[in-house]
CSV table of C-alpha atoms and ligand atoms in Angstrom, one decimal:
chain,number,residue,atom,x,y,z
A,275,MET,CA,92.7,-267.0,-74.7
A,276,ASN,CA,96.0,-265.3,-74.7
A,277,ASN,CA,97.3,-267.5,-72.0
A,278,LYS,CA,96.7,-270.5,-74.2
A,279,ILE,CA,98.3,-268.9,-77.3
A,280,ILE,CA,101.5,-268.2,-75.2
A,281,SER,CA,101.8,-271.6,-73.6
A,282,ASP,CA,101.2,-273.4,-76.8
A,283,THR,CA,103.9,-271.1,-78.5
A,284,GLU,CA,106.3,-271.8,-75.7
A,285,ALA,CA,105.8,-275.6,-76.0
A,286,TRP,CA,106.2,-275.3,-79.9
A,287,VAL,CA,109.3,-273.0,-79.6
A,288,MET,CA,110.9,-275.6,-76.9
A,289,VAL,CA,110.6,-278.4,-79.5
A,290,GLN,CA,112.2,-276.4,-82.1
A,291,LEU,CA,115.2,-275.5,-80.1
A,292,LYS,CA,115.8,-278.9,-78.7
A,293,HIS,CA,119.1,-279.6,-80.3
A,294,GLU,CA,120.2,-276.0,-80.1
A,295,SER,CA,123.7,-275.2,-79.2
A,296,SER,CA,124.6,-272.0,-80.6
A,297,GLY,CA,123.7,-269.9,-77.6
A,298,HIS,CA,120.1,-269.7,-78.8
A,299,ASP,CA,118.8,-272.4,-76.5
A,300,TRP,CA,115.4,-272.3,-74.7
A,301,GLU,CA,116.8,-270.8,-71.7
A,302,HIS,CA,117.9,-267.7,-73.7
A,303,ILE,CA,114.3,-267.4,-75.1
A,304,ARG,CA,112.9,-267.6,-71.7
A,305,ARG,CA,115.2,-265.0,-70.3
A,306,VAL,CA,114.7,-262.6,-73.2
A,307,THR,CA,110.8,-263.1,-73.0
A,308,ARG,CA,110.8,-262.4,-69.3
A,309,GLN,CA,113.1,-259.3,-69.8
A,310,ALA,CA,111.0,-257.9,-72.5
A,311,GLN,CA,107.7,-258.4,-70.6
A,312,GLU,CA,109.1,-256.6,-67.5
A,313,ILE,CA,110.3,-253.6,-69.8
A,314,ALA,CA,106.8,-253.6,-71.6
A,315,ALA,CA,105.3,-253.4,-68.1
A,316,ILE,CA,107.1,-250.2,-67.7
A,317,GLU,CA,107.4,-248.8,-71.0
A,318,GLY,CA,104.0,-249.7,-72.6
A,319,GLY,CA,103.2,-251.7,-75.8
A,320,SER,CA,101.2,-254.8,-76.4
A,321,MET,CA,102.1,-257.5,-74.2
A,322,LEU,CA,100.9,-260.3,-76.6
A,323,ILE,CA,103.3,-258.9,-79.5
A,324,VAL,CA,106.2,-258.5,-77.2
A,325,THR,CA,105.7,-261.9,-75.9
A,326,LEU,CA,105.3,-263.8,-79.0
A,327,ALA,CA,108.0,-261.9,-80.9
A,328,SER,CA,110.4,-262.8,-78.0
A,329,LEU,CA,109.5,-266.3,-78.2
A,330,LEU,CA,110.0,-266.6,-81.8
A,331,HIS,CA,112.8,-264.1,-82.1
A,332,ASP,CA,115.6,-266.9,-82.8
A,333,LEU,CA,113.7,-269.1,-84.9
A,334,ILE,CA,114.5,-267.7,-88.3
A,335,ASP,CA,118.2,-267.4,-87.5
A,336,ASP,CA,120.4,-269.2,-89.8
A,337,LYS,CA,122.2,-270.6,-87.0
A,338,VAL,CA,119.1,-272.2,-85.8
A,339,VAL,CA,117.2,-273.2,-89.0
A,340,ALA,CA,118.6,-274.5,-92.3
A,341,ASP,CA,117.7,-271.3,-94.0
A,342,GLU,CA,116.0,-268.1,-93.1
A,343,ILE,CA,113.0,-268.2,-95.7
A,344,GLU,CA,112.1,-271.8,-94.2
A,345,GLY,CA,112.3,-270.4,-90.8
A,346,ILE,CA,109.9,-267.3,-91.9
A,347,GLN,CA,107.4,-269.7,-93.4
A,348,GLN,CA,107.4,-271.9,-90.3
A,349,VAL,CA,106.7,-269.0,-87.9
A,350,THR,CA,103.9,-267.6,-90.3
A,351,ASN,CA,102.2,-271.0,-90.3
A,352,TRP,CA,102.4,-271.1,-86.5
A,353,LEU,CA,101.1,-267.7,-86.0
A,354,GLN,CA,98.1,-268.6,-88.5
A,355,LYS,CA,97.3,-271.7,-86.5
A,356,MET,CA,97.3,-269.5,-83.4
A,357,ASP,CA,94.6,-267.2,-85.1
A,358,ILE,CA,97.0,-264.3,-84.9
A,359,ASP,CA,95.5,-261.6,-87.3
A,360,GLU,CA,97.4,-260.6,-90.4
A,361,SER,CA,98.5,-257.3,-89.3
A,362,ASP,CA,99.9,-258.8,-85.8
A,363,ARG,CA,101.5,-261.5,-87.8
A,364,GLN,CA,103.1,-259.0,-90.0
A,365,HIS,CA,104.3,-257.1,-87.0
A,366,ILE,CA,105.7,-260.0,-85.1
A,367,LEU,CA,107.6,-261.0,-88.4
A,368,THR,CA,109.0,-257.6,-88.9
A,369,ILE,CA,110.2,-257.5,-85.4
A,370,ILE,CA,112.0,-260.9,-85.6
A,371,LYS,CA,113.7,-260.2,-89.1
A,372,THR,CA,115.1,-256.9,-88.0
A,373,ILE,CA,116.1,-257.2,-84.5
A,374,SER,CA,119.4,-259.3,-85.1
A,375,PHE,CA,122.3,-257.3,-84.8
A,376,LYS,CA,124.1,-258.6,-88.0
A,377,GLY,CA,127.3,-257.1,-89.3
A,378,GLY,CA,126.8,-253.8,-91.1
A,379,GLY,CA,123.1,-254.0,-92.3
A,380,GLN,CA,121.7,-252.5,-89.3
A,381,LYS,CA,118.2,-251.4,-89.8
A,382,PRO,CA,116.7,-249.2,-86.9
A,383,VAL,CA,113.9,-250.8,-85.2
A,384,GLU,CA,110.6,-248.8,-85.3
A,385,SER,CA,107.8,-250.1,-83.2
A,386,LEU,CA,107.9,-249.7,-79.3
A,387,GLU,CA,107.5,-253.6,-79.2
A,388,ALA,CA,110.3,-254.1,-81.5
A,389,GLN,CA,112.6,-251.7,-79.5
A,390,ILE,CA,111.7,-253.5,-76.3
A,391,VAL,CA,112.4,-257.2,-77.8
A,392,GLN,CA,115.5,-256.0,-79.2
A,393,ASP,CA,116.5,-254.3,-75.8
A,394,ALA,CA,115.8,-257.6,-74.1
A,395,ASP,CA,117.9,-259.6,-76.5
A,396,ARG,CA,120.8,-257.4,-76.1
A,397,LEU,CA,120.5,-257.3,-72.3
A,398,ASP,CA,121.0,-261.0,-72.3
A,399,ALA,CA,124.4,-260.5,-74.0
A,400,LEU,CA,125.5,-258.1,-71.3
A,401,GLY,CA,126.1,-258.7,-67.5
A,402,ALA,CA,127.3,-262.0,-66.2
A,403,ILE,CA,125.0,-264.2,-68.4
A,404,GLY,CA,126.5,-262.1,-71.2
A,405,VAL,CA,130.0,-263.1,-70.0
A,406,ALA,CA,129.3,-266.7,-69.7
A,407,ARG,CA,127.3,-267.0,-73.1
A,408,THR,CA,130.4,-265.3,-74.8
A,409,PHE,CA,132.8,-268.0,-73.4
A,410,MET,CA,130.6,-270.7,-74.1
A,411,TYR,CA,130.2,-269.6,-77.9
A,412,ALA,CA,134.2,-269.2,-78.0
A,413,GLY,CA,134.7,-272.5,-76.6
A,414,ASN,CA,132.2,-274.1,-78.8
A,415,LYS,CA,134.0,-272.6,-81.9
A,416,GLY,CA,137.5,-273.3,-80.5
A,417,HIS,CA,138.4,-269.8,-80.2
A,418,GLN,CA,140.8,-268.7,-77.6
A,419,MET,CA,139.6,-266.9,-74.5
A,420,TYR,CA,142.1,-264.1,-75.2
A,421,ASN,CA,145.2,-263.3,-77.6
A,422,PRO,CA,147.6,-261.2,-76.0
A,423,GLU,CA,148.4,-259.5,-79.5
A,424,PHE,CA,144.9,-258.0,-79.0
A,425,ALA,CA,146.4,-255.5,-76.5
A,426,HIS,CA,148.3,-253.8,-79.3
A,427,ARG,CA,145.2,-253.3,-81.4
A,428,ASP,CA,145.3,-249.6,-81.4
A,429,THR,CA,148.8,-249.3,-83.0
A,430,MET,CA,147.9,-251.8,-85.7
A,431,THR,CA,146.9,-251.6,-89.4
A,432,VAL,CA,143.5,-253.0,-90.4
A,433,ASP,CA,145.4,-256.1,-92.0
A,434,GLU,CA,147.5,-256.6,-88.9
A,435,TYR,CA,144.3,-256.6,-86.7
A,436,ARG,CA,142.5,-259.0,-88.8
A,437,LYS,CA,145.1,-261.5,-88.5
A,438,ILE,CA,144.7,-261.6,-84.6
A,439,PRO,CA,142.8,-265.0,-83.7
A,440,SER,CA,139.1,-264.4,-82.7
A,441,SER,CA,138.7,-264.6,-79.0
A,442,ALA,CA,136.0,-264.4,-76.4
A,443,VAL,CA,137.6,-261.1,-74.9
A,444,GLY,CA,137.9,-259.8,-78.4
A,445,HIS,CA,134.1,-260.2,-78.9
A,446,PHE,CA,133.7,-257.7,-76.0
A,447,TYR,CA,135.4,-255.1,-78.0
A,448,GLU,CA,133.9,-255.9,-81.2
A,449,LYS,CA,130.1,-255.9,-80.0
A,450,LEU,CA,129.2,-256.3,-76.2
A,451,LEU,CA,130.8,-252.9,-75.0
A,452,ARG,CA,128.9,-250.9,-77.8
A,453,LEU,CA,125.6,-252.4,-76.9
A,454,LYS,CA,124.9,-250.0,-74.2
A,455,ASP,CA,124.6,-247.1,-76.6
A,456,LEU,CA,122.5,-248.9,-78.9
A,457,MET,CA,119.6,-249.5,-76.5
A,458,ASN,CA,116.3,-248.2,-77.7
A,459,THR,CA,114.2,-247.8,-74.4
A,460,LYS,CA,114.5,-245.8,-71.3
A,461,GLU,CA,114.2,-248.8,-69.1
A,462,GLY,CA,116.5,-250.9,-71.6
A,463,LYS,CA,119.3,-248.2,-71.1
A,464,LYS,CA,118.9,-248.3,-67.3
A,465,ARG,CA,119.4,-252.1,-67.2
A,466,ALA,CA,122.1,-252.0,-69.8
A,467,GLU,CA,124.1,-249.6,-67.8
A,468,LYS,CA,124.5,-252.1,-64.7
A,469,ARG,CA,125.2,-254.9,-66.9
A,470,HIS,CA,127.7,-253.0,-68.9
A,471,HIS,CA,129.5,-252.0,-65.7
A,472,PHE,CA,129.7,-255.5,-64.7
A,473,LEU,CA,131.4,-256.2,-68.1
A,474,GLU,CA,134.0,-253.4,-67.4
A,475,GLU,CA,134.9,-254.6,-63.9
A,476,PHE,CA,135.2,-258.2,-65.5
A,477,LEU,CA,137.7,-257.2,-67.9
A,478,GLN,CA,139.7,-255.0,-65.4
A,479,GLN,CA,139.9,-258.2,-63.1
A,480,PHE,CA,140.6,-260.5,-66.1
A,481,PHE,CA,143.5,-258.1,-67.4
A,482,HIS,CA,144.7,-257.9,-63.7
A,483,GLU,CA,145.0,-261.5,-63.5
A,484,TRP,CA,146.4,-262.0,-67.0
A,485,GLY,CA,149.2,-259.4,-66.0
A,486,GLU,CA,148.3,-256.9,-68.6
A,487,ARG,CA,147.1,-253.3,-68.1
A,488,PRO,CA,143.5,-252.9,-69.6
B,40,LIG,P1,121.4,-263.3,-80.4
B,40,LIG,O1,121.0,-263.9,-81.8
B,40,LIG,O2,120.7,-264.1,-79.3
B,40,LIG,O3,121.3,-261.8,-80.2
B,40,LIG,P2,124.0,-263.8,-81.3
B,40,LIG,O4,123.7,-265.1,-82.3
B,40,LIG,O5,124.7,-262.8,-81.8
B,40,LIG,O6,122.9,-263.6,-80.4
B,40,LIG,O7,125.0,-264.6,-80.1
B,40,LIG,C1,124.7,-265.5,-79.3
B,40,LIG,C2,125.7,-265.3,-78.3
B,40,LIG,O8,127.0,-265.7,-78.6
B,40,LIG,C3,125.7,-263.8,-77.3
B,40,LIG,O9,125.9,-264.0,-76.2
B,40,LIG,C4,126.8,-263.3,-78.1
B,40,LIG,O10,127.6,-262.4,-77.4
B,40,LIG,C5,127.9,-264.7,-78.1
B,40,LIG,N1,128.7,-264.4,-79.6
B,40,LIG,C6,128.3,-264.3,-80.7
B,40,LIG,N2,129.4,-264.0,-81.6
B,40,LIG,C7,130.5,-264.3,-80.9
B,40,LIG,C8,131.8,-264.5,-81.1
B,40,LIG,N3,132.3,-264.1,-82.3
B,40,LIG,N4,132.6,-264.7,-79.9
B,40,LIG,C9,132.3,-264.9,-78.6
B,40,LIG,N5,130.8,-264.7,-78.4
B,40,LIG,C10,130.1,-264.4,-79.4
B,41,LIG,NI1,118.4,-263.8,-79.1
């Protein structure tokens, strides 16, 4: 029964993300779902909730749908169609609404299932895949891979810092290197440590080749 719900949802999500190019493609969803299932197998939690929330987690993002309200409505309709009961539906929607790390409004996630899906999503922003996604994103936006002014950020005023053009390497410092300390679960932390270490090695080599001290 659950297998049918999951495979139907996979097929639906794949169709929704067909034209997606902002880093929220189906392969990202597939990696996050697998990672979340692996963490849930160790940490516990409902496998159905973890799986559905992972599969649906990017469908209400305004980078994917025209507006979030419409995204929430579509996901709600889908879960109703799959006969997911009201409390599980609410739980899944709460997870996907709160896991995105957007600017300041960071609500701490509460349920174990929410913590697991958030950890899995963050892990996909780390490690080799994380590096690749960051450069893809920057390329898509027309950002530079690095701007040497960034090396002087520690001695700049806030206004000077804001004038540095966005870059892929800048994103490591703005977000990626902080994720390790934001992980929720023990298993998530363990996995993040390894991927974080890879980011540090990558940066070291990058600066070495660039001719700058890290
Ligand atoms: P998700 O919703 O999957 O958590 P995001 O929408 O925050 O991810 O970002 C998708 C991918 O693009 C991630 O790998 C992220 O690190 C990368 N990314 C997001 N913002 C930037 C940016 N300003 N510069 C470079 N990469 C970015
Ligand atoms: Ni995601």
